[in-house]
Amino acid sequence: MAGWFALPREWISSFGEIAKFSGKILGQVYSLRVLHFFGETLRQCGVLILGSTLVIWGLVFIVGLQCGIEGAYFTRAQGAPAYAGVFAAWCDLREIVPYGFGYMMSAKVGTGIVAELGSMRISDEIDALEVMGIDSVLFLCATRLLAAWLVLPFMYMAAVGAGFFASYLAVVQQIGEVSSGGFSLIFWMFQNPPDLLYSVIKGMVMATAIVLVGCYYGYHAGGGPVGVGTATAKSMVMNIVLVHLIGMLGTQVFWGANPRAPIGG
Amino acid sequence: MSETPRDPYADRYDDAEPGDGLRDEPTTPVAATPDDERLRADDSPASARAAVVREAPPAAADDDEYQWHTGLNRPTGVADAVEFIDVHKAFGRNKILRGLNMGLPEGKISMILGPSGTGKSVCIKHMVGLLYPDEGDVLVHGESVPNMTDDELFDMRKRFGVLFQDGALFGSMNLIDNVAFPLRQHTDKSEDEILDIVRRRLDEVGLGSAHDKMPNELSGGMRKRAGFARALVLDPNIVLFDEPDSGLDPVRTALLCELIQEIHEENGGCYTVITHDIMSARRVAEFISVLWKGRIVESGPAEELFNSENAFVRQFLSGESQGPLGME
Ligand SMILES: Nc1ncnc2c1ncn2[C@@H]1O[C@H](COP(=O)(O)OP(=O)(O)OP(=O)(O)O)[C@@H](O)[C@H]1O
Ligand SMILES: [Mg+2]
């Protein structure tokens, strides 16, 4: 019986630790101390752009296609095929893009950070940094967070574009029951600029959580290469849970009370 | 130099003169073993008077375990750059340092010798504030490392050069960038000057032709030498080498020892070398501390330790299989 309670307890305590560590990193970015290592920040930006852009866009594009097809057939079944654009406007922007982005960020960026920092930890590289008089949290974690904040909003907005484009392809070009003009009429009717802003906020909160969780598990890895593997797995679990929590909370807060839909007046 | 008058081992120095601080307090008697007798007989009054006792082992219980630990610290006549005062450190239930009292003299090349797994690397990490003692204090130039604020700690570390046991090169940078890293972070030198210094340092350790290789393309010994170059690139005042010579061939080891001596002559400062290689110790050590079971067995100027009468020190420094140290 005790075993059943041990797991949640471990979760809660590690959640506290993560919060503390994250607070430190956020403070370092917020106080701009991180600019001391701006070169390293730029390098991390480069790593993000070269390493993760295409795969995130690709994933979002594919789910955008799916969303378009489902939407087109569903609205046709309701006898309102012209409304397929609603799905692109809502499903893509509000849910699919943030989740697709969150999943790929967890899988690619989050685990990448854990593996990288974890192997630095077990080969004494982090200790070596510290001994050279360099604040390793600042150098390794704060720079990564700032890089994420610099690069990801743009990457995210482009991902939204990729999702929209995919839905458009599926609805208009593939299934073809709506004209291009009819699609965009509905498409634009069912969203406005704040929706994009909210969606970006959703994505950025996810990205922030993923980078911070990755930094925590990597920085505190121990127990040799096996330990790094375990830490990577744990971070992945934590990140997927967080992505869903943030997605749910975001939808509740931004669209829960007011769907901002021009239906029924 | 901290004297610990409550030392129960003080009765080893029966022949020391009264009032020297060793017998001023009542002491617990230690069961005399044959070796105790021999030790006592061999200690000339003069050397006993000069000796400063640093050890304060707990009474009774593990007297047996520490029967070789005289804690004798033969004076060197210079102040200590780094001092351990009664340091205890445990990882979980695994007690590594158990009342370590050790000083590393300023301006000399010191060696810390001891069986594998006694906590030599742990010691080094205490000096630079990577690990904190559970009890006791570590002083660097008289300042307490565990009590420093983060900023003080980072400042202090700039005086240090550390070679980790596995080299700890940054896996994402090539050799040049690795060695140039401290220069780029802590000096305003131009890129040309930096590259100049780095090339010279890499040439010194025989890696001139490998300078654009990544660490994972190098052999263990090459990584060691690159780590060595990186540790010294800022001309630090206190240098800690964790087994610079392990994984090197005998000739390279000899050359590295010479290099350590040369650089030390040039820069001065407190150099501390951990090694298992007695040949290296004979070549470069000016001061030796022998560490075992979390405490100093004996420490002092190298030539005195090589002539020590302590059975453990003798066994260890001559690498014999017979003696107090077994495989256990
Ligand atoms: N971070 C740690 N967590 C738990 N135990 C540790 C840790 N670091 C060291 N130890 C333990 O401390 C003991 C001493 O380790 P240390 O690396 O200092 O040995 P050493 O004297 O340097 O040995 P060697 O000569 O083989 O390098 C070992 O038994 C090791 O298991
Ligand atoms: Mg070691």
XYZ file of C-alpha atoms and ligand atoms in Angstrom:
625
model
C 0.000 0.000 0.000
C 2.799 2.362 0.938
C 4.198 1.922 -2.543
C 1.074 3.405 -4.037
C 1.484 6.548 -2.018
C 5.204 6.870 -2.552
C 4.875 7.767 -6.203
C 2.592 10.781 -5.838
C 4.673 11.965 -2.916
C 7.786 11.812 -5.051
C 5.936 13.716 -7.755
C 4.857 16.428 -5.418
C 8.281 16.862 -3.900
C 9.985 16.950 -7.282
C 7.357 19.439 -8.422
C 8.411 21.719 -5.585
C 12.062 21.323 -6.523
C 11.328 22.071 -10.152
C 9.387 25.172 -9.153
C 12.297 26.431 -7.074
C 14.864 25.755 -9.778
C 12.610 27.316 -12.413
C 12.192 30.393 -10.269
C 15.941 30.801 -10.217
C 16.229 30.486 -13.998
C 13.301 32.842 -14.631
C 14.872 35.342 -12.262
C 18.152 35.202 -14.128
C 16.463 35.821 -17.450
C 14.174 38.493 -16.039
C 17.024 40.375 -14.369
C 18.880 40.269 -17.702
C 21.930 38.688 -16.079
C 21.628 36.163 -18.868
C 22.770 38.801 -21.343
C 26.254 38.247 -19.963
C 26.214 35.117 -22.099
C 24.426 36.527 -25.094
C 26.761 34.715 -27.457
C 25.794 31.399 -25.946
C 22.132 32.442 -26.163
C 22.491 33.082 -29.866
C 24.159 29.729 -30.299
C 21.211 28.068 -28.589
C 18.857 30.026 -30.857
C 20.721 28.573 -33.800
C 20.434 25.078 -32.387
C 16.678 25.517 -31.982
C 16.165 26.928 -35.439
C 18.287 24.371 -37.245
C 17.279 21.416 -35.148
C 13.597 21.766 -34.409
C 11.833 24.091 -36.848
C 11.189 21.713 -39.684
C 10.074 18.818 -37.582
C 7.594 20.977 -35.653
C 6.200 22.547 -38.810
C 5.977 19.111 -40.383
C 4.007 17.655 -37.503
C 1.641 20.614 -37.354
C 1.157 20.438 -41.118
C 0.143 16.805 -40.931
C -2.340 17.291 -38.098
C -3.652 20.348 -39.961
C -4.402 18.091 -42.941
C -6.251 15.675 -40.700
C -8.189 18.436 -39.042
C -9.215 19.746 -42.449
C -10.442 16.372 -43.679
C -12.381 15.586 -40.505
C -13.851 19.059 -40.547
C -14.892 18.922 -44.153
C -16.647 15.554 -43.819
C -18.214 16.414 -40.496
C -19.713 19.672 -41.725
C -20.920 17.921 -44.868
C -22.684 15.334 -42.713
C -24.438 18.197 -40.933
C -25.473 19.619 -44.283
C -23.313 22.672 -43.914
C -20.177 21.894 -45.882
C -19.486 25.594 -46.312
C -18.652 25.801 -42.653
C -15.555 23.593 -42.920
C -13.479 26.715 -42.322
C -14.612 26.744 -38.689
C -12.532 23.708 -38.059
C -9.465 25.261 -39.500
C -10.041 28.419 -37.514
C -10.745 26.728 -34.215
C -9.305 23.307 -34.174
C -6.015 24.335 -35.723
C -5.425 27.560 -33.907
C -6.825 26.705 -30.517
C -5.937 23.053 -30.020
C -4.075 21.160 -32.690
C -1.235 23.580 -33.236
C -0.535 24.092 -29.528
C -0.634 20.356 -28.847
C 1.401 19.403 -31.874
C 3.891 22.061 -30.934
C 3.936 20.904 -27.315
C 4.457 17.256 -28.226
C 7.265 17.944 -30.593
C 8.887 20.403 -28.201
C 8.790 17.750 -25.455
C 10.116 15.042 -27.691
C 12.782 17.004 -29.476
C 13.798 20.001 -27.386
C 12.905 18.826 -23.882
C 14.602 15.453 -24.080
C 17.475 17.008 -25.999
C 18.145 19.386 -23.132
C 17.953 16.585 -20.555
C 20.347 14.400 -22.509
C 22.784 17.216 -23.144
C 22.859 18.667 -19.631
C 22.699 15.196 -18.100
C 25.747 13.995 -19.949
C 27.531 17.211 -19.021
C 26.646 16.561 -15.417
C 27.928 13.010 -15.284
C 31.157 13.793 -17.110
C 31.911 16.606 -14.619
C 31.541 19.268 -17.305
C 29.096 21.250 -15.187
C 31.499 21.063 -12.272
C 34.264 22.224 -14.583
C 32.167 25.230 -15.592
C 31.502 26.087 -11.979
C 35.164 25.780 -11.135
C 36.031 28.203 -13.895
C 33.959 30.730 -12.000
C 30.975 30.527 -14.316
C 27.436 30.299 -12.993
C 26.409 27.075 -14.656
C 22.669 27.603 -14.231
C 22.990 30.973 -15.905
C 25.218 29.661 -18.663
C 23.343 26.452 -19.414
C 19.726 26.981 -18.428
C 18.932 30.686 -18.555
C 20.492 30.985 -22.011
C 18.339 28.130 -23.265
C 15.189 29.685 -21.892
C 15.954 33.074 -23.388
C 16.785 31.442 -26.722
C 13.431 29.677 -26.629
C 11.651 32.942 -25.977
C 13.504 34.683 -28.769
C 12.946 32.044 -31.416
C 9.769 30.192 -30.607
C 7.065 32.872 -30.956
C 8.036 33.254 -34.604
C 8.408 29.562 -35.130
C 5.040 29.063 -33.496
C 3.274 31.614 -35.653
C 4.767 30.026 -38.723
C 3.528 26.689 -37.413
C 0.028 28.144 -37.129
C 0.397 29.191 -40.737
C 1.484 25.687 -41.696
C -1.546 24.215 -39.943
C -3.931 26.625 -41.670
C -2.359 25.972 -45.013
C -2.692 22.222 -44.532
C -6.369 22.534 -43.599
C -6.944 24.746 -46.597
C -5.317 22.159 -48.815
C -7.437 19.375 -47.395
C -10.730 21.242 -47.451
C -10.475 23.224 -50.647
C -8.036 21.363 -52.845
C -8.577 17.763 -51.797
C -12.241 17.473 -50.841
C -13.267 20.535 -52.764
C -16.789 21.191 -51.581
C -15.972 24.746 -50.624
C -14.494 27.379 -52.817
C -11.361 29.107 -51.747
C -13.307 32.324 -51.127
C -16.054 30.569 -49.142
C -13.439 28.875 -47.001
C -11.702 32.077 -46.112
C -14.946 33.897 -45.385
C -15.861 31.438 -42.673
C -12.265 30.999 -41.672
C -11.797 34.692 -40.925
C -15.260 35.086 -39.435
C -14.464 32.607 -36.711
C -11.283 34.148 -35.440
C -9.817 37.481 -34.618
C -6.356 38.720 -33.646
C -6.713 38.074 -29.902
C -7.248 34.399 -30.725
C -3.848 34.247 -32.331
C -2.355 36.019 -29.337
C -3.986 33.554 -26.947
C -2.773 30.658 -29.005
C 0.766 32.012 -28.967
C 0.538 32.447 -25.210
C -0.588 28.837 -24.883
C 2.327 27.645 -26.976
C 4.860 29.805 -25.191
C 3.736 28.709 -21.747
C 4.149 25.118 -22.923
C 7.580 25.873 -24.358
C 8.668 27.579 -21.165
C 7.514 24.667 -19.039
C 9.218 22.169 -21.324
C 12.554 23.987 -21.319
C 12.463 24.436 -17.541
C 11.549 20.807 -16.890
C 14.276 19.690 -19.296
C 16.835 21.895 -17.580
C 15.823 20.603 -14.162
C 16.069 16.935 -15.030
C 19.257 17.356 -17.011
C 21.002 19.572 -14.510
C 20.191 17.247 -11.636
C 20.847 13.986 -13.419
C 22.957 11.506 -11.518
C 23.864 7.866 -11.476
C 25.800 7.578 -14.705
C 24.470 7.063 -18.223
C 21.545 5.018 -16.908
C 20.601 7.944 -14.711
C 20.548 10.246 -17.720
C 18.230 7.819 -19.502
C 15.901 7.649 -16.513
C 15.896 11.422 -16.201
C 15.034 11.757 -19.890
C 12.090 9.416 -19.511
C 10.846 11.178 -16.388
C 11.072 14.552 -18.061
C 9.075 13.269 -21.009
C 6.267 12.058 -18.736
C 6.250 15.301 -16.816
C 6.233 17.337 -20.023
C 3.358 15.473 -21.653
C 1.301 15.921 -18.506
C 2.158 19.603 -18.389
C 1.391 20.116 -22.076
C -2.115 18.773 -21.537
C -2.659 20.709 -18.344
C -1.562 23.937 -19.985
C -3.638 23.181 -23.071
C -6.713 22.551 -20.963
C -6.219 25.573 -18.726
C -5.517 27.782 -21.727
C -8.718 26.756 -23.464
C -10.688 27.248 -20.238
C -9.273 30.663 -19.554
C -9.198 32.076 -23.063
C -12.267 30.518 -24.645
C -14.130 28.758 -21.847
C -16.411 31.618 -20.875
C -16.651 33.226 -24.278
C -16.102 31.059 -27.353
C -15.963 34.214 -29.458
C -18.047 32.552 -32.137
C -20.517 34.405 -34.326
C -23.220 31.761 -33.902
C -26.756 32.553 -32.909
C -26.045 36.263 -32.592
C 48.186 25.386 11.731
C 45.537 24.274 14.129
C 46.598 22.386 17.181
C 44.179 20.002 18.780
C 45.257 19.495 22.341
C 42.462 17.040 23.128
C 44.127 14.463 20.934
C 43.888 11.054 22.590
C 46.904 10.014 20.580
C 48.965 12.517 22.453
C 50.306 9.775 24.661
C 52.259 8.640 21.636
C 54.478 11.594 22.318
C 55.268 10.696 25.872
C 58.750 11.864 25.352
C 57.634 15.283 24.175
C 58.346 18.007 26.641
C 55.652 19.208 28.973
C 53.916 22.390 27.973
C 54.115 21.802 24.247
C 50.375 21.636 24.051
C 50.213 17.920 23.565
C 49.777 16.800 27.135
C 48.021 19.700 28.714
C 44.751 17.852 28.917
C 43.877 14.434 30.173
C 43.847 11.938 27.380
C 42.209 8.609 26.853
C 44.709 5.823 26.751
C 45.066 3.841 23.591
C 45.596 0.131 23.669
C 49.207 -0.300 22.788
C 49.898 -2.518 19.836
C 53.310 -3.787 18.889
C 53.500 -1.115 16.232
C 52.641 1.545 18.715
C 55.620 0.507 20.683
C 57.809 0.647 17.657
C 56.495 4.009 16.619
C 57.088 5.436 19.978
C 60.563 4.073 20.161
C 61.413 5.414 16.752
C 60.107 8.889 17.306
C 63.074 10.905 18.335
C 62.198 13.578 20.883
C 63.213 16.265 18.428
C 60.845 15.251 15.667
C 58.072 14.665 18.132
C 58.419 18.142 19.502
C 58.340 19.605 16.033
C 55.310 17.615 15.022
C 51.958 19.283 15.143
C 49.135 16.895 15.706
C 46.101 17.685 13.578
C 44.076 14.575 14.075
C 41.284 14.342 16.573
C 40.006 10.823 16.169
C 36.976 9.774 18.189
C 37.832 7.987 21.375
C 37.971 4.230 21.774
C 35.480 2.709 19.276
C 37.518 2.606 16.089
C 40.965 2.934 17.541
C 41.896 -0.207 15.748
C 40.829 1.071 12.385
C 42.906 4.167 12.872
C 45.918 2.616 14.505
C 48.163 3.772 11.688
C 46.750 7.272 11.585
C 49.267 9.181 13.657
C 47.976 12.313 11.976
C 51.535 13.473 12.200
C 52.040 16.652 10.228
C 55.684 17.445 9.900
C 56.030 21.197 9.596
C 57.132 22.799 6.356
C 57.769 26.284 7.634
C 55.304 27.942 5.267
C 51.691 28.897 5.746
C 48.956 26.715 4.304
C 47.078 27.898 1.242
C 44.317 25.378 1.800
C 43.315 23.909 5.131
C 40.843 21.209 6.046
C 39.695 21.439 9.635
C 38.020 18.370 11.037
C 35.978 17.831 7.885
C 33.292 15.176 7.842
C 31.450 14.189 4.692
C 29.062 11.352 4.077
C 27.052 10.330 1.033
C 23.990 8.748 2.524
C 25.363 6.179 4.934
C 28.675 6.041 3.189
C 31.071 8.065 5.330
C 33.884 9.297 3.139
C 35.721 11.997 5.085
C 35.840 11.286 8.796
C 37.510 14.150 10.566
C 40.011 15.150 7.926
C 42.659 17.623 9.028
C 44.980 18.531 6.225
C 46.985 21.519 5.107
C 48.455 22.193 1.698
C 51.421 24.535 1.952
C 51.687 27.707 -0.090
C 54.216 27.763 -2.898
C 54.884 24.039 -3.006
C 53.858 21.081 -5.090
C 51.849 18.887 -2.743
C 50.704 15.390 -3.434
C 47.744 13.644 -1.959
C 48.293 9.914 -2.017
C 45.932 7.235 -0.893
C 44.209 4.040 -1.857
C 41.552 4.155 -4.535
C 38.167 5.235 -3.240
C 39.306 6.991 -0.062
C 37.924 10.349 -1.095
C 40.777 12.180 -2.778
C 38.553 13.493 -5.548
C 35.927 14.353 -2.938
C 38.614 16.398 -1.166
C 39.300 18.419 -4.282
C 35.615 19.149 -4.709
C 35.495 20.513 -1.173
C 38.297 22.955 -1.908
C 36.426 24.582 -4.776
C 33.028 24.540 -3.117
C 31.455 21.904 -5.331
C 30.740 19.848 -2.238
C 30.136 21.176 1.242
C 31.321 19.450 4.388
C 28.706 18.021 6.729
C 30.866 19.206 9.583
C 34.105 21.108 9.854
C 35.537 23.818 7.680
C 37.652 24.269 4.576
C 39.811 27.376 4.402
C 41.369 28.783 1.257
C 43.847 31.534 2.026
C 42.179 31.785 5.411
C 38.649 32.234 4.056
C 36.003 29.663 4.817
C 34.712 28.162 1.592
C 31.416 26.759 2.933
C 30.460 30.174 4.304
C 31.036 32.114 1.108
C 28.204 33.738 -0.814
C 27.772 32.657 -4.418
C 29.550 35.721 -5.761
C 32.494 35.297 -3.401
C 32.679 31.671 -4.399
C 32.803 32.493 -8.116
C 35.491 35.087 -7.435
C 37.542 32.653 -5.417
C 37.267 29.999 -8.099
C 38.935 32.276 -10.594
C 42.120 31.747 -8.585
C 41.818 28.008 -9.113
C 42.803 25.753 -11.954
C 41.320 22.292 -11.733
C 41.969 19.192 -13.782
C 39.179 16.699 -13.182
C 39.867 13.012 -13.074
C 38.221 12.429 -16.448
C 39.365 15.654 -18.028
C 35.834 17.114 -18.114
C 36.365 18.708 -21.508
C 33.257 20.283 -22.995
C 31.948 17.734 -25.435
C 30.401 20.336 -27.692
C 33.627 22.246 -28.332
C 36.861 21.344 -30.054
C 40.179 21.415 -28.227
C 41.024 25.014 -29.058
C 37.663 26.270 -27.872
C 37.915 24.159 -24.760
C 41.266 25.581 -23.761
C 40.315 29.083 -24.883
C 37.084 29.008 -22.898
C 38.422 30.396 -19.599
C 40.368 33.073 -21.465
C 37.335 34.160 -23.422
C 35.179 34.268 -20.312
C 37.514 35.961 -17.895
C 39.939 38.129 -19.865
C 39.657 40.952 -22.372
C 42.365 39.548 -24.590
C 41.903 39.772 -28.334
C 41.062 36.635 -30.246
C 44.564 36.544 -31.749
C 46.241 36.707 -28.368
C 43.941 34.004 -27.055
C 44.664 31.663 -29.948
C 48.349 32.336 -29.496
C 48.268 31.338 -25.832
C 46.081 28.320 -26.525
C 48.352 26.995 -29.278
C 51.357 27.379 -27.009
C 49.633 25.537 -24.180
C 48.511 22.745 -26.480
C 51.999 22.421 -27.912
C 53.389 22.109 -24.407
C 51.263 19.061 -23.758
C 51.941 17.591 -27.191
C 48.531 18.219 -28.713
C 49.628 20.824 -31.235
C 48.438 18.745 -34.153
C 45.103 17.732 -32.638
C 43.837 21.196 -31.879
C 40.708 21.048 -34.008
C 39.594 17.626 -32.796
C 36.498 17.126 -30.681
C 36.979 15.523 -27.245
C 35.249 12.299 -28.276
C 37.836 11.835 -31.016
C 40.675 11.764 -28.501
C 42.170 9.036 -26.371
C 41.809 9.184 -22.600
C 45.383 10.323 -22.165
C 44.972 13.050 -24.758
C 41.843 14.298 -23.011
C 43.789 14.373 -19.751
C 46.507 16.472 -21.323
C 44.001 18.853 -22.865
C 42.295 19.224 -19.492
C 45.716 19.918 -18.056
C 46.298 22.687 -20.572
C 42.881 24.170 -19.842
C 43.443 24.127 -16.083
C 46.611 26.172 -16.457
C 45.606 28.621 -19.127
C 44.736 31.424 -16.701
C 47.948 30.981 -14.685
C 45.965 30.163 -11.551
C 47.322 30.562 -8.067
C 46.025 27.273 -6.718
C 46.120 24.303 -9.035
C 44.445 20.979 -8.391
C 45.281 18.027 -10.606
C 43.254 14.872 -10.137
C 45.480 12.099 -11.436
C 47.084 13.977 -14.318
C 49.265 10.966 -15.034
C 46.769 8.136 -15.095
C 46.240 6.785 -18.556
C 49.537 8.156 -19.849
C 52.492 6.154 -21.055
C 55.619 6.210 -18.851
C 57.486 8.684 -21.029
C 54.590 11.102 -21.266
C 54.130 10.775 -17.504
C 57.743 11.749 -16.943
C 57.439 14.660 -19.359
C 54.217 15.801 -17.733
C 55.905 15.746 -14.342
C 58.677 17.924 -15.709
C 56.092 20.234 -17.183
C 54.338 20.552 -13.839
C 57.644 21.458 -12.222
C 58.536 23.962 -14.920
C 55.189 25.699 -14.786
C 55.295 25.748 -11.029
C 58.741 27.343 -11.071
C 57.444 29.958 -13.467
C 54.198 30.801 -11.702
C 54.587 29.634 -8.119
C 51.468 29.011 -6.086
C 50.011 26.011 -4.383
C 49.965 23.007 -6.706
C 48.187 19.906 -5.541
C 48.513 16.666 -7.413
C 46.587 13.505 -6.727
C 48.318 10.473 -8.058
C 48.725 6.745 -7.701
C 52.083 6.814 -9.377
C 54.884 6.627 -6.833
C 57.451 7.479 -9.490
C 55.648 10.752 -10.143
C 55.498 11.394 -6.434
C 59.215 10.866 -6.103
C 59.871 13.153 -9.031
C 57.789 16.183 -8.256
C 56.368 16.061 -4.742
C 57.673 18.576 -2.247
C 54.979 17.823 0.283
C 52.983 14.636 0.699
C 49.754 13.848 2.501
C 48.714 10.243 2.784
C 44.974 9.845 3.026
C 43.196 6.699 4.123
C 39.736 6.034 5.477
C 38.848 9.692 5.455
C 41.779 10.896 7.473
C 45.403 11.794 7.085
C 47.738 8.984 7.995
C 50.762 11.207 7.870
C 51.824 14.304 6.026
C 55.010 16.255 5.635
C 57.842 17.164 3.320
C 58.332 14.495 0.694
C 61.778 13.251 1.670
C 60.668 12.822 5.290
C 57.617 10.837 4.285
C 59.631 8.583 2.020
C 61.712 7.768 5.081
C 58.704 7.471 7.370
C 58.581 4.682 9.913
C 54.810 4.403 9.710
C 54.034 0.934 8.431
C 51.113 2.060 6.280
C 53.005 4.944 4.714
C 55.942 2.685 4.035
C 53.795 0.034 2.438
C 51.948 2.541 0.306
C 54.996 4.471 -0.843
C 56.819 1.333 -1.815
C 53.777 -0.414 -3.280
C 54.181 -3.686 -1.389
C 51.387 -6.180 -1.048
C 52.299 -7.025 2.559
C 51.217 -4.552 5.199
C 48.282 -2.852 6.826
C 46.473 -2.195 3.522
C 44.711 -5.154 1.993
C 42.137 -5.524 -0.743
C 39.111 -5.406 1.591
N 28.490 12.220 -5.674
C 28.679 11.113 -4.954
N 27.635 10.432 -4.468
C 27.806 9.327 -3.730
N 28.996 8.800 -3.435
C 30.082 9.419 -3.902
C 29.985 10.603 -4.693
N 31.235 11.008 -5.003
C 32.055 10.106 -4.450
N 31.384 9.150 -3.780
C 31.970 8.046 -3.033
O 33.063 8.563 -2.346
C 34.123 7.635 -2.321
C 35.412 8.339 -2.678
O 35.354 8.754 -4.008
P 36.553 9.498 -4.691
O 36.177 9.688 -6.099
O 36.900 10.706 -3.904
O 37.724 8.464 -4.567
P 39.240 8.676 -4.945
O 40.009 8.682 -3.686
O 39.371 9.845 -5.819
O 39.544 7.333 -5.722
P 40.386 7.116 -7.063
O 41.787 7.131 -6.662
O 39.964 5.761 -7.527
O 40.012 8.209 -7.990
C 33.753 6.524 -3.253
O 33.486 5.393 -2.462
C 32.501 6.957 -3.922
O 31.604 5.894 -3.984
Mg 39.563 10.158 -7.749
